[in-house]
Coordinates of C-alpha atoms in Angstrom, one line a residue:
X176 CA 19.6 150.0 -21.4
X177 CA 17.4 147.6 -19.5
X178 CA 15.6 144.5 -20.6
X179 CA 15.1 143.8 -24.3
X180 CA 12.1 142.4 -26.0
X181 CA 12.0 140.0 -28.9
X182 CA 9.8 139.9 -32.0
X183 CA 9.6 136.8 -34.2
X184 CA 10.1 137.4 -37.9
X185 CA 7.2 136.3 -40.1
X186 CA 7.6 132.8 -41.4
X187 CA 11.1 132.4 -39.8
X188 CA 12.6 131.0 -36.7
X189 CA 14.8 134.0 -36.3
X190 CA 14.2 136.7 -33.7
X191 CA 15.2 140.3 -33.4
X192 CA 16.2 141.7 -30.0
X193 CA 14.7 145.1 -29.4
X194 CA 15.8 147.8 -26.9
X195 CA 12.7 148.9 -25.0
X196 CA 12.4 152.2 -26.7
X197 CA 12.2 150.5 -30.1
X198 CA 9.1 148.4 -29.2
X199 CA 6.7 151.3 -29.5
X200 CA 8.3 152.3 -32.8
X201 CA 8.0 148.9 -34.3
X202 CA 4.4 148.7 -33.0
X203 CA 3.6 151.9 -34.9
X204 CA 5.3 150.7 -38.1
X205 CA 3.5 147.4 -37.9
X206 CA 0.2 149.0 -36.9
X207 CA -0.4 146.8 -33.8
X208 CA -1.3 147.9 -30.3
X209 CA 1.6 149.0 -28.1
X210 CA 2.7 146.7 -25.4
X211 CA 1.3 143.7 -27.1
X212 CA 2.4 140.2 -26.1
X213 CA 4.8 140.0 -23.2
X214 CA 6.2 143.5 -23.5
X215 CA 6.3 145.7 -20.4
X216 CA 5.1 149.3 -20.5
X217 CA 7.9 151.8 -21.0
X218 CA 8.9 153.9 -18.0
X219 CA 9.7 157.6 -18.2
X220 CA 13.3 157.2 -19.2
X221 CA 12.5 154.7 -21.8
X222 CA 9.8 157.0 -23.3
X223 CA 12.4 159.7 -23.5
X224 CA 14.6 157.4 -25.5
X225 CA 11.7 156.3 -27.6
X226 CA 10.9 159.9 -28.6
X227 CA 14.6 160.5 -29.5
X228 CA 14.6 157.3 -31.6
X229 CA 11.4 158.3 -33.3
X230 CA 13.0 161.7 -34.3
X231 CA 16.1 159.9 -35.5
X232 CA 14.0 157.5 -37.6
X233 CA 11.6 160.3 -38.8
X234 CA 8.7 158.6 -37.1
X235 CA 7.5 161.2 -34.6
X236 CA 4.2 161.9 -36.4
X237 CA 3.5 158.2 -37.0
X238 CA 4.2 157.4 -33.3
X239 CA 1.9 160.1 -32.2
X240 CA -1.0 158.8 -34.4
X241 CA -0.3 155.3 -33.1
X242 CA -0.2 156.1 -29.3
X243 CA -3.1 158.6 -29.7
X244 CA -5.2 155.7 -30.9
X245 CA -3.9 152.9 -28.7
X246 CA -2.8 154.8 -25.6
X247 CA 0.1 154.0 -23.3
X248 CA 2.1 157.2 -23.5
X249 CA 2.4 159.7 -20.6
X250 CA 0.5 162.9 -21.2
X251 CA 3.7 165.0 -21.6
X252 CA 5.1 162.6 -24.2
X253 CA 1.8 162.6 -26.1
X254 CA 1.8 166.4 -26.1
X255 CA 5.3 166.6 -27.5
X256 CA 4.6 164.1 -30.2
X257 CA 1.4 165.9 -31.1
X258 CA 3.4 169.1 -31.7
X259 CA 5.5 167.2 -34.2
X260 CA 2.4 165.7 -35.8
X261 CA 0.6 169.0 -36.2
X262 CA 3.8 170.7 -37.6
X263 CA 4.3 167.9 -40.1
X264 CA 0.7 168.1 -41.1
X265 CA 1.0 171.8 -41.9
X266 CA 4.3 171.3 -43.7
X267 CA 2.9 168.4 -45.8
X268 CA -0.2 170.5 -46.8
X269 CA 2.2 173.2 -48.0
X270 CA 4.4 170.6 -49.9
X271 CA 1.4 168.9 -51.5
X272 CA 0.1 172.3 -52.7
X273 CA 3.6 172.8 -54.2
X274 CA 3.5 169.4 -55.8
X275 CA 0.3 170.3 -57.6
X276 CA 1.6 173.6 -58.8
X277 CA 4.8 172.0 -60.0
X278 CA 3.1 169.2 -61.9
X279 CA 0.6 171.6 -63.4
X280 CA 3.4 173.8 -64.6
X281 CA 5.2 170.9 -66.1
X282 CA 2.1 169.7 -67.8
X283 CA 1.4 173.1 -69.2
X284 CA 5.0 173.0 -70.7
X285 CA 4.2 169.6 -72.2
X286 CA 6.7 167.8 -69.9
X287 CA 5.6 164.4 -68.4
X288 CA 6.1 164.3 -64.7
X289 CA 6.1 161.4 -62.2
X290 CA 6.2 161.9 -58.5
X291 CA 8.7 159.8 -56.5
X292 CA 9.4 158.9 -52.9
X293 CA 7.5 160.9 -50.3
X294 CA 5.2 162.7 -52.7
X295 CA 4.2 159.4 -54.4
X296 CA 4.0 157.4 -51.2
X297 CA 1.7 159.9 -49.5
X298 CA -0.6 159.8 -52.4
X299 CA -0.6 156.1 -52.9
X300 CA -0.2 154.3 -49.5
X301 CA -0.6 156.8 -46.6
X302 CA -4.3 157.5 -45.8
X303 CA -3.2 160.1 -43.3
X304 CA -0.5 162.2 -45.0
X305 CA 0.5 163.8 -41.8
X306 CA 2.1 160.7 -40.4
X307 CA 4.8 160.6 -43.1
X308 CA 7.6 163.1 -43.0
X309 CA 8.8 164.7 -46.3
X310 CA 12.0 166.7 -46.7
X311 CA 11.6 167.7 -50.3
X312 CA 9.7 167.0 -53.5
X313 CA 11.1 164.5 -56.0
X314 CA 9.8 164.5 -59.5
X315 CA 11.0 162.4 -62.4
X316 CA 11.0 164.0 -65.9
X317 CA 12.5 162.7 -69.2
X318 CA 16.3 163.5 -69.3
X319 CA 15.9 165.5 -72.5
X320 CA 13.4 167.8 -70.8
X321 CA 15.5 168.8 -67.8
X322 CA 16.3 172.3 -69.1
X323 CA 12.6 173.0 -69.9
X324 CA 11.6 171.5 -66.5
X325 CA 14.0 173.7 -64.6
X326 CA 12.6 176.8 -66.5
X327 CA 9.0 175.8 -65.8
X328 CA 9.6 175.2 -62.1
X329 CA 11.7 178.3 -61.9
X330 CA 8.8 180.5 -63.0
X331 CA 7.0 179.3 -59.8
X332 CA 9.7 180.9 -57.6
X333 CA 12.1 177.9 -57.2
X334 CA 15.7 178.7 -57.8
X335 CA 19.0 176.7 -57.5
X336 CA 21.0 177.1 -54.4
X337 CA 24.6 178.4 -54.9
X338 CA 26.9 175.6 -56.1
X339 CA 29.3 174.7 -53.2
X340 CA 31.7 172.6 -55.2
X341 CA 32.1 171.3 -58.8
X342 CA 30.1 168.2 -58.0
X343 CA 26.9 170.3 -57.3
X344 CA 26.7 171.8 -60.8
X345 CA 24.1 170.7 -63.3
X346 CA 26.7 169.4 -65.7
X347 CA 28.4 167.2 -63.1
X348 CA 25.1 165.9 -61.6
X349 CA 23.5 165.0 -65.0
X350 CA 26.6 162.9 -65.8
X351 CA 27.0 161.3 -62.4
X352 CA 23.9 161.7 -60.3
X353 CA 20.2 161.0 -60.5
X354 CA 18.8 164.5 -60.3
X355 CA 19.7 168.1 -61.1
X356 CA 20.7 170.5 -58.3
X357 CA 17.8 171.2 -55.9
X358 CA 15.5 174.1 -56.7
X359 CA 14.6 176.0 -53.5
X360 CA 11.4 178.0 -53.1
X361 CA 11.7 181.7 -52.3
X362 CA 10.1 181.0 -48.9
X363 CA 13.0 178.6 -48.1
X364 CA 10.5 176.0 -46.9
X365 CA 10.2 173.8 -50.0
X366 CA 12.8 172.3 -52.4
X367 CA 12.2 170.2 -55.5
X368 CA 14.7 167.8 -57.1
X369 CA 14.1 167.1 -60.8
X370 CA 15.2 163.5 -61.5
X371 CA 16.2 162.0 -64.8
X372 CA 16.7 158.6 -63.1
X373 CA 16.1 156.8 -59.8
X374 CA 19.4 155.0 -59.6
X375 CA 22.9 156.2 -58.9
X376 CA 26.1 154.9 -60.5
X377 CA 26.1 151.1 -60.5
X378 CA 22.4 151.0 -59.6
X379 CA 21.5 152.2 -63.1
X380 CA 24.1 150.3 -65.1
X381 CA 21.6 147.6 -66.3
X382 CA 18.3 149.3 -66.7
X383 CA 16.7 151.9 -68.8
X384 CA 14.5 154.3 -66.9
X385 CA 12.0 154.3 -69.8
X386 CA 10.7 151.0 -68.4
X387 CA 9.5 152.8 -65.3
X388 CA 7.7 155.3 -67.5
X389 CA 6.1 152.4 -69.4
X390 CA 4.7 150.9 -66.2
X391 CA 3.6 154.1 -64.6
X392 CA -0.1 154.8 -63.7
X393 CA -2.1 158.1 -63.6
X394 CA -1.9 160.1 -60.4
X395 CA -4.6 162.0 -58.6
X396 CA -5.8 164.8 -60.9
X397 CA -3.9 163.2 -63.9
X398 CA -1.4 166.1 -64.2
X399 CA 1.3 163.6 -63.1
X400 CA 2.0 159.9 -63.0
X401 CA 2.7 157.6 -60.2
X402 CA 5.2 154.6 -60.3
X403 CA 3.6 151.2 -60.6
X404 CA 3.1 149.4 -57.3
X405 CA 6.1 147.2 -58.1
X406 CA 8.4 150.2 -59.0
X407 CA 7.2 152.0 -55.8
X408 CA 8.3 149.0 -53.8
X409 CA 11.6 148.5 -55.7
X410 CA 12.6 152.1 -55.3
X411 CA 11.8 152.1 -51.6
X412 CA 13.9 148.9 -51.1
X413 CA 17.1 149.9 -52.9
X414 CA 16.8 153.4 -51.4
X415 CA 16.8 151.8 -48.0
X416 CA 19.8 149.6 -48.7
X417 CA 21.7 152.5 -50.3
X418 CA 21.1 154.7 -47.2
X419 CA 22.4 152.1 -44.8
X420 CA 26.0 152.8 -45.8
X421 CA 27.2 154.6 -42.7
X422 CA 24.0 155.7 -41.0
X423 CA 20.8 154.3 -39.5
X424 CA 19.1 157.7 -39.8
X425 CA 15.6 157.3 -41.0
X426 CA 15.9 153.5 -41.3
X427 CA 12.6 152.6 -39.7
X428 CA 10.9 155.4 -41.6
X429 CA 11.9 153.6 -44.8
X430 CA 10.9 150.2 -43.4
X431 CA 7.5 151.8 -42.7
X432 CA 7.3 152.9 -46.4
X433 CA 7.9 149.2 -47.4
X434 CA 5.3 148.1 -44.9
X435 CA 2.6 150.5 -46.1
X436 CA 3.3 149.6 -49.8
X437 CA 3.0 145.9 -49.1
X438 CA -0.2 146.5 -47.0
X439 CA -2.0 148.8 -49.4
X440 CA -0.8 147.9 -52.9
X441 CA -1.4 144.7 -54.9
X442 CA 2.1 143.6 -55.5
X443 CA 3.0 141.2 -58.3
X444 CA 5.9 139.5 -56.6
X445 CA 6.9 137.6 -59.7
X446 CA 7.1 140.9 -61.6
X447 CA 9.2 142.4 -58.8
X448 CA 11.7 139.5 -59.0
X449 CA 11.9 139.7 -62.8
X450 CA 12.4 143.5 -62.9
X451 CA 15.0 143.4 -60.2
X452 CA 17.0 140.5 -61.7
X453 CA 17.0 142.4 -65.0
X454 CA 18.4 145.5 -63.2
X455 CA 20.9 143.3 -61.3
X456 CA 19.7 144.9 -58.0
X457 CA 18.8 141.7 -56.3
X458 CA 20.9 142.3 -53.2
X459 CA 19.7 145.9 -52.8
X460 CA 16.1 144.9 -52.9
X461 CA 16.5 141.5 -51.1
X462 CA 18.3 143.1 -48.1
X463 CA 15.5 145.6 -47.6
X464 CA 12.8 143.0 -47.8
X465 CA 14.8 140.7 -45.5
X466 CA 15.2 143.5 -43.0
X467 CA 11.5 144.3 -43.1
X468 CA 10.6 140.6 -42.7
X469 CA 13.0 140.3 -39.7
X470 CA 11.2 143.3 -38.1
X471 CA 7.8 141.6 -38.4
X472 CA 6.5 143.1 -41.7
X473 CA 4.5 140.4 -43.5
X474 CA 6.7 140.0 -46.5
X475 CA 5.9 136.6 -48.2
X476 CA 8.8 134.2 -48.0
X477 CA 8.4 133.4 -51.7
X478 CA 8.9 137.1 -52.5
X479 CA 12.5 137.1 -51.1
X480 CA 13.4 133.6 -52.3
X481 CA 13.6 134.6 -55.9
X482 CA 16.0 137.4 -55.1
X483 CA 18.3 135.6 -52.6
X484 CA 21.9 135.1 -53.7
X485 CA 23.1 131.5 -53.2
X486 CA 26.0 132.8 -51.2
X487 CA 23.8 134.9 -48.8
X488 CA 24.3 134.2 -45.1
X489 CA 21.2 135.2 -43.0
X490 CA 23.6 136.5 -40.3
X491 CA 24.7 139.3 -42.7
X492 CA 21.1 140.4 -43.0
X493 CA 20.5 140.2 -39.3
X494 CA 23.8 142.2 -38.7
X495 CA 22.4 144.8 -41.0
X496 CA 19.3 145.1 -38.9
X497 CA 21.3 145.2 -35.7
X498 CA 24.0 147.7 -36.8
X499 CA 22.2 149.9 -39.2
X500 CA 18.5 149.9 -38.1
X501 CA 18.2 149.2 -34.4
X502 CA 21.5 150.4 -32.9
X503 CA 21.2 152.8 -30.0
X504 CA 23.7 155.5 -28.9
X505 CA 26.3 157.4 -30.9
X506 CA 27.8 155.7 -33.9
X507 CA 31.0 156.5 -35.8
X508 CA 30.0 156.9 -39.5
X509 CA 31.2 154.2 -41.8
X510 CA 32.4 156.1 -44.8
X511 CA 35.5 156.3 -46.9
X512 CA 38.6 157.1 -44.8
X513 CA 39.3 160.1 -47.2
X514 CA 35.9 161.6 -46.3
X515 CA 36.6 161.3 -42.6
X516 CA 40.1 162.9 -42.9
X517 CA 39.6 165.3 -45.7
X518 CA 35.9 166.2 -46.1
X519 CA 34.8 168.2 -49.2
X520 CA 34.2 171.9 -49.0
X521 CA 30.4 171.2 -49.2
X522 CA 30.5 169.2 -46.0
X523 CA 32.2 172.0 -44.1
X524 CA 29.7 174.5 -45.5
X525 CA 26.5 172.6 -45.1
X526 CA 27.2 171.1 -41.7
X527 CA 29.9 173.2 -40.0
X528 CA 29.0 176.8 -40.8
X529 CA 31.7 177.7 -43.3
X530 CA 30.6 180.3 -45.9
X531 CA 30.5 179.0 -49.5
X532 CA 33.2 181.6 -50.4
X533 CA 35.3 180.8 -47.3
X534 CA 39.0 181.0 -47.4
X535 CA 41.6 178.5 -46.1
X536 CA 41.5 179.9 -42.5
X537 CA 37.7 179.7 -42.2
X538 CA 37.7 176.2 -43.7
X539 CA 40.3 175.2 -41.2
X540 CA 38.2 176.5 -38.3
X541 CA 35.2 174.6 -39.6
X542 CA 37.3 171.5 -39.9
X543 CA 38.3 171.9 -36.2
X544 CA 34.6 172.3 -35.3
X545 CA 33.8 169.2 -37.2
X546 CA 36.6 167.2 -35.5
X547 CA 35.4 168.3 -32.1
X548 CA 31.8 167.5 -32.9
X549 CA 32.8 164.0 -33.9
X550 CA 34.7 163.3 -30.7
X551 CA 31.8 161.5 -29.0
X552 CA 31.6 159.1 -31.9
X553 CA 35.3 158.6 -31.9
X554 CA 35.3 157.9 -28.2
X555 CA 32.5 155.4 -28.6
X556 CA 34.5 153.7 -31.4
X557 CA 37.6 153.6 -29.2
X558 CA 35.6 152.0 -26.3
X559 CA 34.0 149.4 -28.6
X560 CA 36.4 148.9 -31.5
X561 CA 34.8 145.6 -32.3
X562 CA 31.6 147.4 -33.3
X563 CA 33.4 149.6 -35.8
X564 CA 35.2 146.6 -37.3
X565 CA 31.8 144.9 -37.6
X566 CA 30.5 147.9 -39.5
X567 CA 33.3 147.8 -42.0
X568 CA 33.1 144.0 -42.4
X569 CA 29.3 144.3 -43.0
X570 CA 30.0 146.9 -45.8
X571 CA 32.5 144.5 -47.4
X572 CA 30.0 141.6 -47.2
X573 CA 27.3 143.6 -48.9
X574 CA 29.6 144.9 -51.6
X575 CA 30.7 141.3 -52.3
X576 CA 27.1 140.2 -52.8
X577 CA 26.4 143.1 -55.1
X578 CA 29.5 142.4 -57.1
X579 CA 28.7 138.7 -57.5
X580 CA 25.2 139.4 -59.0
X581 CA 26.6 141.8 -61.6
X582 CA 29.0 139.3 -63.2
X583 CA 26.3 136.9 -64.4
X584 CA 24.0 137.4 -67.3
X585 CA 21.1 139.9 -66.8
X586 CA 18.0 138.3 -65.4
X587 CA 19.9 135.4 -63.9

């Protein structure tokens, strides 16, 4: 992979080793000129890897904006990144128009609405909305209004996709998940997820979502609300940690969200600590802030100190960065063994081309396609079994920290 660079974490003696292709991504996330310090310019092969990594981390538009301003990229690389930037700009314009229509329709129906994730972040902390990729629209509504909200959004041409298994029905998702089944626009370009909570399972065991409503602020146009600065950060943090179970996909994109929130919002760090301790989500939020800090994002040391579990070993946090954020090459997914051996029907339909109504023979063929598709990851795991073991050990260490914080009194 060639020589590695190092960045020094803010306020810490620790360093993070970076493969060359990651230097430009971190420069873009941190908003500093590429090739700063003692880093060498990337060669052609390293730029190819950098573009691949940018796509994996959902940062192609951001990297384009960064290198277009600061230079350093070959002309053909810049042209390819520009295509991604322009395409994302067009997509986000379309999505933002849909957000306005959806929030207006909900307001007309007397249903409060709060934008979340990409829609909220683009409005609150990204001056150039084209640099942040959005996959769908996330809107929080009161749980008791979900039926009315689905009806109001449905009138705009959004309809539920066919249920692929019992876990994708409204009844199951309202009892076990954080949002209703996605509503997909007639044009197939845009989808909206109507949330009744922002936590899943154990994440929401100790907090009432009404607190988030109480702290919300008016959004642009006042047809909807935005989460408070503190809730915007908390949500970005525990979403990052949740998504690090088995994949580093989009990791730096989420670190970038944290960086922009810290850069552009006035965060009350004492309030963040108090809220998170009450939710018993210290580990989820702490690990995200620790990772961001290790990657050079200026997170105040005092901000993480109040969330740090007494039993936390910094090597666990650095292993998270190494294995789930900065790893290069193919990775065997860290998931339940049952999911690997016996995936649900929805996995075979969504990812491996089985029809929703497929019979046993078609599902078997999709299973074989999936097994063949995973062979490169399996071979990589066989060649470096220690890496796979390290992944599973890391999951266990994180779960142990989370379990420990939930046995004490709330707010401790």
